[in-house]
Short mmCIF file of N, CA and C in Angstrom, two decimals:
data_model
loop_
_atom_site.label_atom_id
_atom_site.label_comp_id
_atom_site.label_asym_id
_atom_site.label_seq_id
_atom_site.Cartn_x
_atom_site.Cartn_y
_atom_site.Cartn_z
N UNK A 1 85.35 71.15 77.66
CA UNK A 1 85.44 69.56 77.18
C UNK A 1 86.81 68.99 78.27
N UNK A 2 88.18 69.43 77.96
CA UNK A 2 88.98 68.90 78.67
C UNK A 2 89.17 68.64 80.06
N UNK A 3 88.15 69.73 80.93
CA UNK A 3 87.43 68.38 82.88
C UNK A 3 86.82 67.78 82.48
N UNK A 4 85.83 67.82 81.66
CA UNK A 4 84.62 66.20 81.46
C UNK A 4 85.00 65.02 80.90
N UNK A 5 86.22 65.46 80.36
CA UNK A 5 86.89 64.52 79.60
C UNK A 5 88.07 63.62 80.48
N UNK A 6 88.65 64.08 81.62
CA UNK A 6 89.82 63.40 82.66
C UNK A 6 88.97 62.95 83.93
N UNK A 7 87.87 63.32 83.78
CA UNK A 7 86.81 63.17 84.66
C UNK A 7 85.91 61.11 84.68
N UNK A 8 85.96 61.73 83.88
CA UNK A 8 85.52 60.72 82.81
C UNK A 8 86.46 59.38 82.02
N UNK A 9 87.20 60.03 82.58
CA UNK A 9 88.38 58.92 83.08
C UNK A 9 89.19 58.70 83.55
N UNK A 10 88.87 58.55 84.49
CA UNK A 10 89.66 58.56 86.40
C UNK A 10 87.75 58.16 87.05
N UNK A 11 87.06 58.27 86.17
CA UNK A 11 85.81 57.42 86.82
C UNK A 11 85.43 55.55 86.27
N UNK A 12 86.93 55.72 85.05
CA UNK A 12 86.06 54.64 83.83
C UNK A 12 87.56 53.72 84.45
N UNK A 13 88.91 54.33 84.32
CA UNK A 13 90.16 53.48 84.39
C UNK A 13 90.77 54.85 85.78
N UNK A 14 90.23 53.82 87.59
CA UNK A 14 90.39 54.24 87.90
C UNK A 14 91.84 53.23 89.21
N UNK A 15 92.87 54.11 89.47
CA UNK A 15 94.02 53.24 90.02
C UNK A 15 94.78 53.65 91.21
N UNK A 16 95.33 52.86 92.05
CA UNK A 16 95.20 52.64 93.22
C UNK A 16 95.25 54.41 94.08
N UNK A 17 96.53 55.03 92.78
CA UNK A 17 96.08 56.61 93.75
C UNK A 17 95.15 57.65 93.70
N UNK A 18 93.36 57.19 93.41
CA UNK A 18 92.87 58.54 93.05
C UNK A 18 91.23 57.38 93.90
N UNK A 19 91.70 55.93 93.37
CA UNK A 19 90.67 55.90 95.19
C UNK A 19 91.21 55.10 96.78
N UNK A 20 89.98 54.98 97.19
CA UNK A 20 90.21 54.55 98.65
C UNK A 20 89.26 53.92 98.70
N UNK A 21 89.14 53.66 100.07
CA UNK A 21 87.44 52.67 100.87
C UNK A 21 86.37 53.42 100.76
N UNK A 22 86.28 54.81 100.90
CA UNK A 22 84.90 54.93 100.60
C UNK A 22 85.32 56.27 99.64
N UNK A 23 84.72 56.81 98.62
CA UNK A 23 84.45 58.34 98.34
C UNK A 23 83.18 59.05 98.16
N UNK A 24 83.47 59.89 98.06
CA UNK A 24 82.36 61.03 97.51
C UNK A 24 82.22 61.87 95.40
N UNK A 25 80.56 61.91 95.54
CA UNK A 25 80.67 61.65 94.55
C UNK A 25 79.26 63.15 94.70
N UNK A 26 79.23 63.71 93.90
CA UNK A 26 78.59 64.52 93.64
C UNK A 26 77.36 64.02 91.71
N UNK A 27 76.25 65.02 92.58
CA UNK A 27 74.94 64.29 91.72
C UNK A 27 75.14 64.68 90.12
N UNK A 28 75.08 64.00 89.08
CA UNK A 28 75.22 66.04 87.91
C UNK A 28 73.27 64.51 87.43
N UNK A 29 73.13 66.06 86.60
CA UNK A 29 72.35 66.34 85.78
C UNK A 29 71.77 64.74 85.27
N UNK A 30 70.86 63.72 85.61
CA UNK A 30 71.04 62.68 84.30
C UNK A 30 71.17 61.06 85.38
N UNK A 31 71.19 61.03 86.21
CA UNK A 31 72.08 60.50 86.91
C UNK A 31 71.27 59.89 88.62
N UNK A 32 71.01 58.42 87.88
CA UNK A 32 70.38 57.94 88.94
C UNK A 32 70.72 56.94 89.13
N UNK A 33 70.70 56.58 90.46
CA UNK A 33 71.36 55.55 92.17
C UNK A 33 71.90 54.12 90.65
N UNK A 34 71.19 53.74 89.69
CA UNK A 34 71.24 52.71 89.51
C UNK A 34 72.62 53.32 88.70
N UNK A 35 72.37 54.16 88.23
CA UNK A 35 73.65 54.18 87.00
C UNK A 35 75.21 54.30 87.65
N UNK A 36 74.95 54.51 89.10
CA UNK A 36 75.98 55.78 89.97
C UNK A 36 76.23 54.37 90.46
N UNK A 37 75.21 53.16 90.69
CA UNK A 37 75.73 52.02 91.29
C UNK A 37 76.48 50.51 90.36
N UNK A 38 75.94 50.58 89.09
CA UNK A 38 77.13 50.22 88.18
C UNK A 38 78.35 51.18 87.85
N UNK A 39 78.40 51.97 87.57
CA UNK A 39 79.62 52.91 87.62
C UNK A 39 80.79 52.36 88.95
N UNK A 40 80.16 51.79 89.77
CA UNK A 40 80.95 52.52 90.63
C UNK A 40 80.85 50.81 91.41
N UNK A 41 80.42 49.90 90.48
CA UNK A 41 80.36 47.97 91.14
C UNK A 41 80.00 48.53 92.58
N UNK A 42 78.86 48.86 92.48
CA UNK A 42 77.76 48.58 93.54
C UNK A 42 77.06 48.45 93.52
N UNK A 43 75.58 47.91 94.39
CA UNK A 43 74.05 48.58 94.13
C UNK A 43 73.57 49.28 94.82
N UNK A 44 72.54 49.59 94.63
CA UNK A 44 71.38 50.32 94.13
C UNK A 44 71.34 51.08 96.15
N UNK A 45 70.51 49.18 96.19
CA UNK A 45 70.84 48.65 98.08
C UNK A 45 72.00 48.63 99.31
N UNK A 46 73.15 48.81 98.57
CA UNK A 46 74.53 49.47 98.90
C UNK A 46 74.81 51.58 99.57
N UNK A 47 74.14 51.87 98.65
CA UNK A 47 74.32 53.37 97.86
C UNK A 47 73.57 53.93 99.05
N UNK A 48 71.62 52.94 99.24
CA UNK A 48 70.31 53.74 99.57
C UNK A 48 71.60 53.56 101.51
N UNK A 49 71.79 52.39 101.62
CA UNK A 49 71.56 52.04 103.35
C UNK A 49 73.23 53.58 103.33
N UNK A 50 74.05 53.40 103.01
CA UNK A 50 75.49 54.13 102.94
C UNK A 50 75.03 55.26 103.20
N UNK A 51 74.18 56.13 102.57
CA UNK A 51 73.86 57.22 102.34
C UNK A 51 72.81 57.62 103.17
N UNK A 52 71.61 56.89 103.82
CA UNK A 52 70.51 57.47 104.61
C UNK A 52 69.23 57.57 104.04
N UNK A 53 69.24 57.05 102.67
CA UNK A 53 67.95 57.06 101.42
C UNK A 53 67.05 56.34 102.03
N UNK A 54 65.89 56.79 101.55
CA UNK A 54 64.63 56.04 102.24
C UNK A 54 63.72 56.05 100.68
N UNK A 55 64.46 56.73 100.05
CA UNK A 55 63.88 55.78 97.89
C UNK A 55 64.90 56.44 97.15
N UNK A 56 64.60 55.89 95.86
CA UNK A 56 65.97 55.76 94.90
C UNK A 56 65.69 57.74 94.59
N UNK A 57 65.19 58.50 94.88
CA UNK A 57 65.31 59.76 94.03
C UNK A 57 66.48 60.40 94.91
N UNK A 58 67.64 60.74 93.78
CA UNK A 58 68.52 61.65 94.30
C UNK A 58 68.19 63.12 92.93
N UNK A 59 69.03 63.76 94.01
CA UNK A 59 69.08 65.79 93.39
C UNK A 59 70.07 66.38 91.86
N UNK A 60 70.16 66.94 91.78
CA UNK A 60 71.50 67.73 91.15
C UNK A 60 71.87 68.22 92.40
N UNK A 61 73.82 68.10 92.08
CA UNK A 61 74.79 68.25 93.33
C UNK A 61 74.75 67.62 94.77
N UNK A 62 73.83 66.08 95.00
CA UNK A 62 73.91 66.24 96.33
C UNK A 62 75.04 65.65 96.03
N UNK A 63 75.62 65.12 97.30
CA UNK A 63 76.67 64.68 97.57
C UNK A 63 76.53 63.13 97.77
N UNK A 64 76.85 62.15 97.78
CA UNK A 64 77.13 60.95 98.29
C UNK A 64 78.14 60.43 98.16
N UNK A 65 77.88 59.78 99.50
CA UNK A 65 79.31 58.30 99.52
C UNK A 65 78.78 56.81 99.28
N UNK A 66 80.30 56.81 98.16
CA UNK A 66 80.11 55.29 97.06
C UNK A 66 80.99 54.44 98.52
N UNK A 67 80.49 53.04 98.68
CA UNK A 67 80.53 52.09 99.62
C UNK A 67 82.27 51.86 99.08
#
């Protein structure tokens, strides 16, 4: 529970020490490209382009590059 809380905090309140120009994200159960795009302030189109995806289907455990 503490680990999940810490992860959520840094997803919501990233700072200059935790952010880079691009980062990786590991897909969790219930994630969609739309929800990930919203969380990171990008678009589904950009996520698809950055990850060479031809559809919006993603799988638990898949690693995505966040542009």
